[in-house]
């Protein structure tokens, strides 16, 4: 197979994660004289990475969340009364595995939806 044919075959097999990095992986393997299995494993990882990130992207779109807040870049000064440890506990999503409900209670405008979005994301 020529390089073009290989690329077409990869797309037909829906392996575009491999197709996209093929030339880079090829150069890498040649210049470092990499063992075949190492190159093959890296290519499989490329496909897995791409699928995972596309899945995350699809789920984000499906969620209808309008932004991607995370607790890491959270402004804790916004509401100093927020129970920080409880927010991080919620963020571990342990309550889902436990089959428990999570209630976020507070006055309007105190950041409940903000925390919920971070947990959801
Ligand atoms: N930690 C925060 N950092 C920055 N902005 C925040 C934060 N918490 C809330 N806000 C903003 O303040 C406003 C009110 O927060 P919101 O989460 O909607 O409150 P609630 O759901 O409790 O009524 C929103 O515009 C939100 O983006
Ligand atoms: Mg709200």
mmCIF file of N, CA and C and ligand atoms in Angstrom:
data_model
loop_
_atom_site.group_PDB
_atom_site.id
_atom_site.type_symbol
_atom_site.label_atom_id
_atom_site.label_comp_id
_atom_site.label_asym_id
_atom_site.label_seq_id
_atom_site.Cartn_x
_atom_site.Cartn_y
_atom_site.Cartn_z
ATOM 1 N N UNK A 1 0.845 -1.204 0.000
ATOM 2 C CA UNK A 1 0.000 0.000 0.000
ATOM 3 C C UNK A 1 0.877 1.249 0.000
ATOM 4 N N UNK A 2 0.422 2.240 -0.732
ATOM 5 C CA UNK A 2 1.120 3.524 -0.664
ATOM 6 C C UNK A 2 0.620 4.265 0.575
ATOM 7 N N UNK A 3 1.325 5.344 0.882
ATOM 8 C CA UNK A 3 0.932 6.137 2.047
ATOM 9 C C UNK A 3 -0.523 6.628 1.910
ATOM 10 N N UNK A 4 -0.885 7.051 0.681
ATOM 11 C CA UNK A 4 -2.259 7.514 0.427
ATOM 12 C C UNK A 4 -3.284 6.420 0.680
ATOM 13 N N UNK A 5 -2.942 5.234 0.213
ATOM 14 C CA UNK A 5 -3.861 4.111 0.384
ATOM 15 C C UNK A 5 -4.003 3.733 1.861
ATOM 16 N N UNK A 6 -2.889 3.809 2.566
ATOM 17 C CA UNK A 6 -2.947 3.504 4.008
ATOM 18 C C UNK A 6 -3.857 4.512 4.706
ATOM 19 N N UNK A 7 -3.683 5.782 4.340
ATOM 20 C CA UNK A 7 -4.511 6.817 4.971
ATOM 21 C C UNK A 7 -5.992 6.605 4.669
ATOM 22 N N UNK A 8 -6.268 6.255 3.424
ATOM 23 C CA UNK A 8 -7.667 6.012 3.042
ATOM 24 C C UNK A 8 -8.229 4.815 3.809
ATOM 25 N N UNK A 9 -7.416 3.777 3.940
ATOM 26 C CA UNK A 9 -7.861 2.576 4.670
ATOM 27 C C UNK A 9 -8.142 2.921 6.131
ATOM 28 N N UNK A 10 -7.265 3.746 6.705
ATOM 29 C CA UNK A 10 -7.467 4.131 8.111
ATOM 30 C C UNK A 10 -8.763 4.901 8.293
ATOM 31 N N UNK A 11 -9.052 5.787 7.333
ATOM 32 C CA UNK A 11 -10.302 6.564 7.443
ATOM 33 C C UNK A 11 -11.520 5.661 7.253
ATOM 34 N N UNK A 12 -11.375 4.719 6.287
ATOM 35 C CA UNK A 12 -12.490 3.792 6.060
ATOM 36 C C UNK A 12 -12.750 2.961 7.320
ATOM 37 N N UNK A 13 -11.677 2.641 8.037
ATOM 38 C CA UNK A 13 -11.814 1.855 9.271
ATOM 39 C C UNK A 13 -12.143 2.755 10.463
ATOM 40 N N UNK A 14 -12.368 4.043 10.178
ATOM 41 C CA UNK A 14 -12.668 5.026 11.229
ATOM 42 C C UNK A 14 -11.575 5.106 12.277
ATOM 43 N N UNK A 15 -10.332 5.096 11.795
ATOM 44 C CA UNK A 15 -9.186 5.229 12.695
ATOM 45 C C UNK A 15 -8.480 6.548 12.409
ATOM 46 N N UNK A 16 -9.235 7.630 12.423
ATOM 47 C CA UNK A 16 -8.610 8.905 12.029
ATOM 48 C C UNK A 16 -7.638 9.423 13.072
ATOM 49 N N UNK A 17 -7.740 8.914 14.313
ATOM 50 C CA UNK A 17 -6.734 9.285 15.319
ATOM 51 C C UNK A 17 -5.362 8.784 14.899
ATOM 52 N N UNK A 18 -5.326 7.609 14.305
ATOM 53 C CA UNK A 18 -4.061 7.056 13.806
ATOM 54 C C UNK A 18 -3.663 7.775 12.524
ATOM 55 N N UNK A 19 -4.659 8.000 11.651
ATOM 56 C CA UNK A 19 -4.371 8.645 10.367
ATOM 57 C C UNK A 19 -3.737 10.031 10.575
ATOM 58 N N UNK A 20 -4.256 10.779 11.551
ATOM 59 C CA UNK A 20 -3.780 12.147 11.759
ATOM 60 C C UNK A 20 -2.319 12.233 12.197
ATOM 61 N N UNK A 21 -1.844 11.231 12.917
ATOM 62 C CA UNK A 21 -0.471 11.318 13.440
ATOM 63 C C UNK A 21 0.471 10.361 12.718
ATOM 64 N N UNK A 22 -0.050 9.719 11.683
ATOM 65 C CA UNK A 22 0.736 8.681 11.006
ATOM 66 C C UNK A 22 2.107 9.177 10.533
ATOM 67 N N UNK A 23 2.134 10.320 9.867
ATOM 68 C CA UNK A 23 3.423 10.769 9.311
ATOM 69 C C UNK A 23 4.403 11.137 10.423
ATOM 70 N N UNK A 24 3.874 11.715 11.505
ATOM 71 C CA UNK A 24 4.745 12.036 12.639
ATOM 72 C C UNK A 24 5.302 10.765 13.271
ATOM 73 N N UNK A 25 4.413 9.796 13.481
ATOM 74 C CA UNK A 25 4.846 8.528 14.090
ATOM 75 C C UNK A 25 5.859 7.807 13.204
ATOM 76 N N UNK A 26 5.641 7.913 11.904
ATOM 77 C CA UNK A 26 6.552 7.272 10.952
ATOM 78 C C UNK A 26 7.948 7.879 11.069
ATOM 79 N N UNK A 27 8.013 9.221 11.051
ATOM 80 C CA UNK A 27 9.303 9.908 11.171
ATOM 81 C C UNK A 27 9.978 9.574 12.488
ATOM 82 N N UNK A 28 9.157 9.582 13.544
ATOM 83 C CA UNK A 28 9.662 9.289 14.874
ATOM 84 C C UNK A 28 10.292 7.898 14.926
ATOM 85 N N UNK A 29 9.559 6.936 14.357
ATOM 86 C CA UNK A 29 10.034 5.551 14.376
ATOM 87 C C UNK A 29 11.324 5.404 13.591
ATOM 88 N N UNK A 30 11.396 6.122 12.439
ATOM 89 C CA UNK A 30 12.585 6.011 11.605
ATOM 90 C C UNK A 30 13.788 6.654 12.264
ATOM 91 N N UNK A 31 13.579 7.866 12.804
ATOM 92 C CA UNK A 31 14.730 8.590 13.339
ATOM 93 C C UNK A 31 15.233 7.968 14.637
ATOM 94 N N UNK A 32 14.311 7.397 15.427
ATOM 95 C CA UNK A 32 14.749 6.814 16.700
ATOM 96 C C UNK A 32 14.968 5.306 16.596
ATOM 97 N N UNK A 33 14.745 4.771 15.393
ATOM 98 C CA UNK A 33 14.823 3.318 15.168
ATOM 99 C C UNK A 33 14.066 2.567 16.259
ATOM 100 N N UNK A 34 12.827 3.021 16.416
ATOM 101 C CA UNK A 34 11.972 2.502 17.468
ATOM 102 C C UNK A 34 11.520 1.073 17.168
ATOM 103 N N UNK A 35 11.439 0.213 18.195
ATOM 104 C CA UNK A 35 10.885 -1.133 17.958
ATOM 105 C C UNK A 35 9.445 -1.026 17.469
ATOM 106 N N UNK A 36 9.055 -1.969 16.621
ATOM 107 C CA UNK A 36 7.717 -1.928 16.011
ATOM 108 C C UNK A 36 6.603 -1.809 17.054
ATOM 109 N N UNK A 37 6.704 -2.618 18.115
ATOM 110 C CA UNK A 37 5.619 -2.633 19.098
ATOM 111 C C UNK A 37 5.458 -1.290 19.796
ATOM 112 N N UNK A 38 6.571 -0.604 19.985
ATOM 113 C CA UNK A 38 6.511 0.704 20.637
ATOM 114 C C UNK A 38 5.772 1.710 19.746
ATOM 115 N N UNK A 39 6.079 1.677 18.464
ATOM 116 C CA UNK A 39 5.402 2.550 17.505
ATOM 117 C C UNK A 39 3.918 2.201 17.434
ATOM 118 N N UNK A 40 3.656 0.912 17.371
ATOM 119 C CA UNK A 40 2.259 0.452 17.264
ATOM 120 C C UNK A 40 1.462 0.890 18.490
ATOM 121 N N UNK A 41 2.075 0.742 19.669
ATOM 122 C CA UNK A 41 1.393 1.130 20.906
ATOM 123 C C UNK A 41 1.110 2.633 20.906
ATOM 124 N N UNK A 42 2.078 3.424 20.425
ATOM 125 C CA UNK A 42 1.888 4.879 20.389
ATOM 126 C C UNK A 42 0.740 5.240 19.457
ATOM 127 N N UNK A 43 0.643 4.511 18.331
ATOM 128 C CA UNK A 43 -0.439 4.777 17.381
ATOM 129 C C UNK A 43 -1.795 4.413 17.974
ATOM 130 N N UNK A 44 -1.843 3.293 18.685
ATOM 131 C CA UNK A 44 -3.103 2.915 19.335
ATOM 132 C C UNK A 44 -3.498 3.971 20.361
ATOM 133 N N UNK A 45 -2.496 4.466 21.096
ATOM 134 C CA UNK A 45 -2.772 5.488 22.103
ATOM 135 C C UNK A 45 -3.319 6.759 21.445
ATOM 136 N N UNK A 46 -2.791 7.097 20.268
ATOM 137 C CA UNK A 46 -3.294 8.274 19.536
ATOM 138 C C UNK A 46 -4.785 8.127 19.242
ATOM 139 N N UNK A 47 -5.156 6.920 18.816
ATOM 140 C CA UNK A 47 -6.566 6.674 18.489
ATOM 141 C C UNK A 47 -7.434 6.750 19.754
ATOM 142 N N UNK A 48 -6.945 6.140 20.826
ATOM 143 C CA UNK A 48 -7.699 6.167 22.085
ATOM 144 C C UNK A 48 -7.862 7.607 22.584
ATOM 145 N N UNK A 49 -6.770 8.377 22.534
ATOM 146 C CA UNK A 49 -6.807 9.771 23.004
ATOM 147 C C UNK A 49 -7.836 10.564 22.230
ATOM 148 N N UNK A 50 -7.817 10.380 20.915
ATOM 149 C CA UNK A 50 -8.740 11.127 20.071
ATOM 150 C C UNK A 50 -10.187 10.748 20.356
ATOM 151 N N UNK A 51 -10.425 9.465 20.522
ATOM 152 C CA UNK A 51 -11.801 9.024 20.818
ATOM 153 C C UNK A 51 -12.273 9.571 22.145
ATOM 154 N N UNK A 52 -11.385 9.540 23.148
ATOM 155 C CA UNK A 52 -11.778 10.039 24.465
ATOM 156 C C UNK A 52 -12.091 11.525 24.402
ATOM 157 N N UNK A 53 -11.265 12.272 23.694
ATOM 158 C CA UNK A 53 -11.514 13.723 23.680
ATOM 159 C C UNK A 53 -12.763 14.054 22.861
ATOM 160 N N UNK A 54 -13.024 13.273 21.821
ATOM 161 C CA UNK A 54 -14.260 13.508 21.055
ATOM 162 C C UNK A 54 -15.495 13.138 21.850
ATOM 163 N N UNK A 55 -15.367 12.087 22.638
ATOM 164 C CA UNK A 55 -16.479 11.668 23.490
ATOM 165 C C UNK A 55 -16.785 12.764 24.521
ATOM 166 N N UNK A 56 -15.719 13.303 25.123
ATOM 167 C CA UNK A 56 -15.893 14.390 26.097
ATOM 168 C C UNK A 56 -16.562 15.572 25.426
ATOM 169 N N UNK A 57 -16.117 15.889 24.217
ATOM 170 C CA UNK A 57 -16.664 17.032 23.465
ATOM 171 C C UNK A 57 -18.153 16.816 23.178
ATOM 172 N N UNK A 58 -18.495 15.604 22.737
ATOM 173 C CA UNK A 58 -19.892 15.277 22.437
ATOM 174 C C UNK A 58 -20.755 15.402 23.682
ATOM 175 N N UNK A 59 -20.218 14.880 24.788
ATOM 176 C CA UNK A 59 -20.995 14.940 26.038
ATOM 177 C C UNK A 59 -21.166 16.374 26.503
ATOM 178 N N UNK A 60 -20.127 17.181 26.303
ATOM 179 C CA UNK A 60 -20.229 18.591 26.703
ATOM 180 C C UNK A 60 -21.332 19.279 25.889
ATOM 181 N N UNK A 61 -21.355 19.047 24.590
ATOM 182 C CA UNK A 61 -22.393 19.646 23.728
ATOM 183 C C UNK A 61 -23.774 19.182 24.174
ATOM 184 N N UNK A 62 -23.878 17.881 24.417
ATOM 185 C CA UNK A 62 -25.132 17.270 24.822
ATOM 186 C C UNK A 62 -25.626 17.840 26.143
ATOM 187 N N UNK A 63 -24.714 18.203 27.015
ATOM 188 C CA UNK A 63 -25.062 18.687 28.357
ATOM 189 C C UNK A 63 -25.718 20.065 28.318
ATOM 190 N N UNK A 64 -25.488 20.809 27.209
ATOM 191 C CA UNK A 64 -26.003 22.168 27.067
ATOM 192 C C UNK A 64 -25.411 23.133 28.094
ATOM 193 N N UNK A 65 -24.312 22.737 28.730
ATOM 194 C CA UNK A 65 -23.614 23.669 29.621
ATOM 195 C C UNK A 65 -23.076 24.800 28.756
ATOM 196 N N UNK A 66 -23.181 26.036 29.242
ATOM 197 C CA UNK A 66 -22.754 27.148 28.398
ATOM 198 C C UNK A 66 -21.293 27.518 28.622
ATOM 199 N N UNK A 67 -20.679 26.984 29.670
ATOM 200 C CA UNK A 67 -19.273 27.276 29.928
ATOM 201 C C UNK A 67 -18.627 26.065 30.581
ATOM 202 N N UNK A 68 -17.321 26.165 30.771
ATOM 203 C CA UNK A 68 -16.597 25.032 31.349
ATOM 204 C C UNK A 68 -15.905 25.422 32.636
ATOM 205 N N UNK A 69 -16.687 25.703 33.655
ATOM 206 C CA UNK A 69 -16.044 26.096 34.909
ATOM 207 C C UNK A 69 -15.428 24.868 35.591
ATOM 208 N N UNK A 70 -14.293 25.057 36.235
ATOM 209 C CA UNK A 70 -13.721 23.969 37.033
ATOM 210 C C UNK A 70 -13.442 24.514 38.422
ATOM 211 N N UNK A 71 -13.359 23.639 39.367
ATOM 212 C CA UNK A 71 -13.069 24.119 40.725
ATOM 213 C C UNK A 71 -11.633 24.619 40.813
ATOM 214 N N UNK A 72 -10.774 24.159 39.890
ATOM 215 C CA UNK A 72 -9.372 24.577 39.919
ATOM 216 C C UNK A 72 -9.236 26.084 39.680
ATOM 217 N N UNK A 73 -10.007 26.619 38.722
ATOM 218 C CA UNK A 73 -9.892 28.066 38.472
ATOM 219 C C UNK A 73 -11.082 28.819 39.086
ATOM 220 N N UNK A 74 -11.603 28.275 40.139
ATOM 221 C CA UNK A 74 -12.747 28.850 40.823
ATOM 222 C C UNK A 74 -12.337 30.075 41.635
ATOM 223 N N UNK A 75 -13.189 31.089 41.623
ATOM 224 C CA UNK A 75 -12.902 32.279 42.428
ATOM 225 C C UNK A 75 -13.575 32.122 43.797
ATOM 226 N N UNK A 76 -12.806 31.670 44.764
ATOM 227 C CA UNK A 76 -13.369 31.395 46.094
ATOM 228 C C UNK A 76 -13.673 32.687 46.856
ATOM 229 N N UNK A 77 -13.144 33.822 46.344
ATOM 230 C CA UNK A 77 -13.435 35.101 47.019
ATOM 231 C C UNK A 77 -14.849 35.567 46.718
ATOM 232 N N UNK A 78 -15.441 35.002 45.623
ATOM 233 C CA UNK A 78 -16.773 35.435 45.218
ATOM 234 C C UNK A 78 -17.764 35.262 46.372
ATOM 235 N N UNK A 79 -17.705 34.106 47.007
ATOM 236 C CA UNK A 79 -18.548 33.861 48.175
ATOM 237 C C UNK A 79 -17.735 33.100 49.217
ATOM 238 N N UNK A 80 -17.104 33.826 50.133
ATOM 239 C CA UNK A 80 -16.228 33.189 51.127
ATOM 240 C C UNK A 80 -16.967 32.205 52.022
ATOM 241 N N UNK A 81 -18.293 32.269 52.008
ATOM 242 C CA UNK A 81 -19.052 31.360 52.881
ATOM 243 C C UNK A 81 -19.270 29.982 52.252
ATOM 244 N N UNK A 82 -18.889 29.827 50.972
ATOM 245 C CA UNK A 82 -19.066 28.514 50.326
ATOM 246 C C UNK A 82 -18.276 27.455 51.089
ATOM 247 N N UNK A 83 -18.924 26.328 51.399
ATOM 248 C CA UNK A 83 -18.191 25.256 52.085
ATOM 249 C C UNK A 83 -17.249 24.566 51.099
ATOM 250 N N UNK A 84 -15.986 24.984 51.149
ATOM 251 C CA UNK A 84 -15.025 24.563 50.137
ATOM 252 C C UNK A 84 -14.810 23.039 50.135
ATOM 253 N N UNK A 85 -14.633 22.470 51.323
ATOM 254 C CA UNK A 85 -14.386 21.020 51.407
ATOM 255 C C UNK A 85 -15.578 20.242 50.831
ATOM 256 N N UNK A 86 -16.789 20.723 51.123
ATOM 257 C CA UNK A 86 -17.982 20.039 50.618
ATOM 258 C C UNK A 86 -18.049 20.135 49.093
ATOM 259 N N UNK A 87 -17.611 21.277 48.544
ATOM 260 C CA UNK A 87 -17.598 21.438 47.079
ATOM 261 C C UNK A 87 -16.630 20.439 46.437
ATOM 262 N N UNK A 88 -15.451 20.309 47.052
ATOM 263 C CA UNK A 88 -14.472 19.371 46.495
ATOM 264 C C UNK A 88 -14.948 17.924 46.651
ATOM 265 N N UNK A 89 -15.609 17.662 47.745
ATOM 266 C CA UNK A 89 -16.166 16.323 47.975
ATOM 267 C C UNK A 89 -17.196 15.998 46.878
ATOM 268 N N UNK A 90 -18.056 16.981 46.585
ATOM 269 C CA UNK A 90 -19.053 16.833 45.536
ATOM 270 C C UNK A 90 -18.376 16.576 44.189
ATOM 271 N N UNK A 91 -17.280 17.298 43.982
ATOM 272 C CA UNK A 91 -16.529 17.265 42.730
ATOM 273 C C UNK A 91 -15.889 15.900 42.463
ATOM 274 N N UNK A 92 -15.705 15.085 43.518
ATOM 275 C CA UNK A 92 -15.149 13.741 43.308
ATOM 276 C C UNK A 92 -16.196 12.822 42.682
ATOM 277 N N UNK A 93 -17.473 13.274 42.674
ATOM 278 C CA UNK A 93 -18.605 12.518 42.110
ATOM 279 C C UNK A 93 -18.870 11.208 42.854
ATOM 280 N N UNK A 94 -18.358 11.117 44.079
ATOM 281 C CA UNK A 94 -18.561 9.909 44.864
ATOM 282 C C UNK A 94 -20.054 9.672 45.086
ATOM 283 N N UNK A 95 -20.820 10.764 45.197
ATOM 284 C CA UNK A 95 -22.264 10.620 45.457
ATOM 285 C C UNK A 95 -22.962 9.848 44.335
ATOM 286 N N UNK A 96 -22.417 9.914 43.125
ATOM 287 C CA UNK A 96 -23.020 9.165 42.014
ATOM 288 C C UNK A 96 -22.794 7.668 42.206
ATOM 289 N N UNK A 97 -21.541 7.321 42.511
ATOM 290 C CA UNK A 97 -21.231 5.912 42.759
ATOM 291 C C UNK A 97 -22.040 5.385 43.937
ATOM 292 N N UNK A 98 -22.277 6.246 44.921
ATOM 293 C CA UNK A 98 -23.043 5.847 46.109
ATOM 294 C C UNK A 98 -24.548 5.796 45.843
ATOM 295 N N UNK A 99 -24.972 6.294 44.678
ATOM 296 C CA UNK A 99 -26.400 6.362 44.389
ATOM 297 C C UNK A 99 -27.116 7.356 45.284
ATOM 298 N N UNK A 100 -26.390 8.368 45.722
ATOM 299 C CA UNK A 100 -26.974 9.365 46.629
ATOM 300 C C UNK A 100 -27.352 10.623 45.851
ATOM 301 N N UNK A 101 -28.186 11.456 46.440
ATOM 302 C CA UNK A 101 -28.520 12.747 45.841
ATOM 303 C C UNK A 101 -27.628 13.837 46.431
ATOM 304 N N UNK A 102 -27.368 14.865 45.615
ATOM 305 C CA UNK A 102 -26.609 16.002 46.124
ATOM 306 C C UNK A 102 -27.529 17.218 46.106
ATOM 307 N N UNK A 103 -27.677 17.873 47.219
ATOM 308 C CA UNK A 103 -28.502 19.078 47.288
ATOM 309 C C UNK A 103 -27.600 20.279 47.541
ATOM 310 N N UNK A 104 -27.792 21.308 46.722
ATOM 311 C CA UNK A 104 -27.038 22.548 46.940
ATOM 312 C C UNK A 104 -28.058 23.603 47.339
ATOM 313 N N UNK A 105 -27.985 24.012 48.574
ATOM 314 C CA UNK A 105 -29.008 24.902 49.121
ATOM 315 C C UNK A 105 -28.392 26.237 49.527
ATOM 316 N N UNK A 106 -29.089 27.313 49.224
ATOM 317 C CA UNK A 106 -28.584 28.630 49.631
ATOM 318 C C UNK A 106 -29.434 29.730 49.034
ATOM 319 N N UNK A 107 -29.165 30.945 49.460
ATOM 320 C CA UNK A 107 -29.915 32.086 48.955
ATOM 321 C C UNK A 107 -29.577 32.351 47.488
ATOM 322 N N UNK A 108 -30.447 33.077 46.781
ATOM 323 C CA UNK A 108 -30.172 33.390 45.369
ATOM 324 C C UNK A 108 -28.857 34.160 45.214
ATOM 325 N N UNK A 109 -28.172 33.859 44.135
ATOM 326 C CA UNK A 109 -26.979 34.624 43.795
ATOM 327 C C UNK A 109 -25.748 34.287 44.612
ATOM 328 N N UNK A 110 -25.773 33.156 45.310
ATOM 329 C CA UNK A 110 -24.621 32.824 46.152
ATOM 330 C C UNK A 110 -23.632 31.882 45.459
ATOM 331 N N UNK A 111 -23.971 31.447 44.228
ATOM 332 C CA UNK A 111 -23.035 30.633 43.463
ATOM 333 C C UNK A 111 -23.407 29.160 43.367
ATOM 334 N N UNK A 112 -24.654 28.826 43.683
ATOM 335 C CA UNK A 112 -25.072 27.417 43.640
ATOM 336 C C UNK A 112 -24.963 26.843 42.226
ATOM 337 N N UNK A 113 -25.528 27.573 41.262
ATOM 338 C CA UNK A 113 -25.488 27.075 39.879
ATOM 339 C C UNK A 113 -24.050 26.980 39.381
ATOM 340 N N UNK A 114 -23.241 27.933 39.823
ATOM 341 C CA UNK A 114 -21.835 27.957 39.425
ATOM 342 C C UNK A 114 -21.141 26.666 39.883
ATOM 343 N N UNK A 115 -21.362 26.292 41.131
ATOM 344 C CA UNK A 115 -20.776 25.062 41.671
ATOM 345 C C UNK A 115 -21.347 23.850 40.929
ATOM 346 N N UNK A 116 -22.660 23.869 40.700
ATOM 347 C CA UNK A 116 -23.306 22.741 40.021
ATOM 348 C C UNK A 116 -22.725 22.546 38.624
ATOM 349 N N UNK A 117 -22.460 23.657 37.931
ATOM 350 C CA UNK A 117 -21.886 23.563 36.570
ATOM 351 C C UNK A 117 -20.483 22.961 36.621
ATOM 352 N N UNK A 118 -19.709 23.379 37.625
ATOM 353 C CA UNK A 118 -18.341 22.844 37.754
ATOM 354 C C UNK A 118 -18.399 21.338 38.028
ATOM 355 N N UNK A 119 -19.329 20.928 38.871
ATOM 356 C CA UNK A 119 -19.475 19.510 39.192
ATOM 357 C C UNK A 119 -19.928 18.743 37.937
ATOM 358 N N UNK A 120 -20.904 19.331 37.240
ATOM 359 C CA UNK A 120 -21.423 18.688 36.029
ATOM 360 C C UNK A 120 -20.324 18.558 34.972
ATOM 361 N N UNK A 121 -19.550 19.605 34.808
ATOM 362 C CA UNK A 121 -18.496 19.569 33.783
ATOM 363 C C UNK A 121 -17.415 18.555 34.148
HETATM 364 N N1 LIG B 1 -17.108 31.453 42.271
HETATM 365 C C1 LIG B 1 -17.580 32.324 41.364
HETATM 366 N N2 LIG B 1 -16.717 32.986 40.589
HETATM 367 C C2 LIG B 1 -17.166 33.843 39.678
HETATM 368 N N3 LIG B 1 -18.454 34.131 39.440
HETATM 369 C C3 LIG B 1 -19.356 33.518 40.183
HETATM 370 C C4 LIG B 1 -18.967 32.550 41.183
HETATM 371 N N4 LIG B 1 -20.096 32.086 41.771
HETATM 372 C C5 LIG B 1 -21.119 32.711 41.148
HETATM 373 N N5 LIG B 1 -20.686 33.561 40.209
HETATM 374 C C6 LIG B 1 -21.527 34.393 39.354
HETATM 375 O O1 LIG B 1 -22.510 35.046 40.148
HETATM 376 C C7 LIG B 1 -23.800 34.958 39.551
HETATM 377 C C8 LIG B 1 -24.756 34.229 40.461
HETATM 378 O O2 LIG B 1 -24.286 32.934 40.683
HETATM 379 P P1 LIG B 1 -25.224 31.667 40.532
HETATM 380 O O3 LIG B 1 -24.353 30.467 40.584
HETATM 381 O O4 LIG B 1 -26.090 31.808 39.336
HETATM 382 O O5 LIG B 1 -26.063 31.795 41.863
HETATM 383 P P2 LIG B 1 -27.278 30.896 42.383
HETATM 384 O O6 LIG B 1 -27.405 29.716 41.493
HETATM 385 O O7 LIG B 1 -26.887 30.537 43.786
HETATM 386 O O8 LIG B 1 -28.478 31.783 42.362
HETATM 387 C C9 LIG B 1 -23.597 34.253 38.225
HETATM 388 O O9 LIG B 1 -23.488 35.222 37.207
HETATM 389 C C10 LIG B 1 -22.301 33.520 38.378
HETATM 390 O O10 LIG B 1 -21.616 33.384 37.145
HETATM 391 MG MG1 LIG B 2 -28.991 29.126 40.294
#
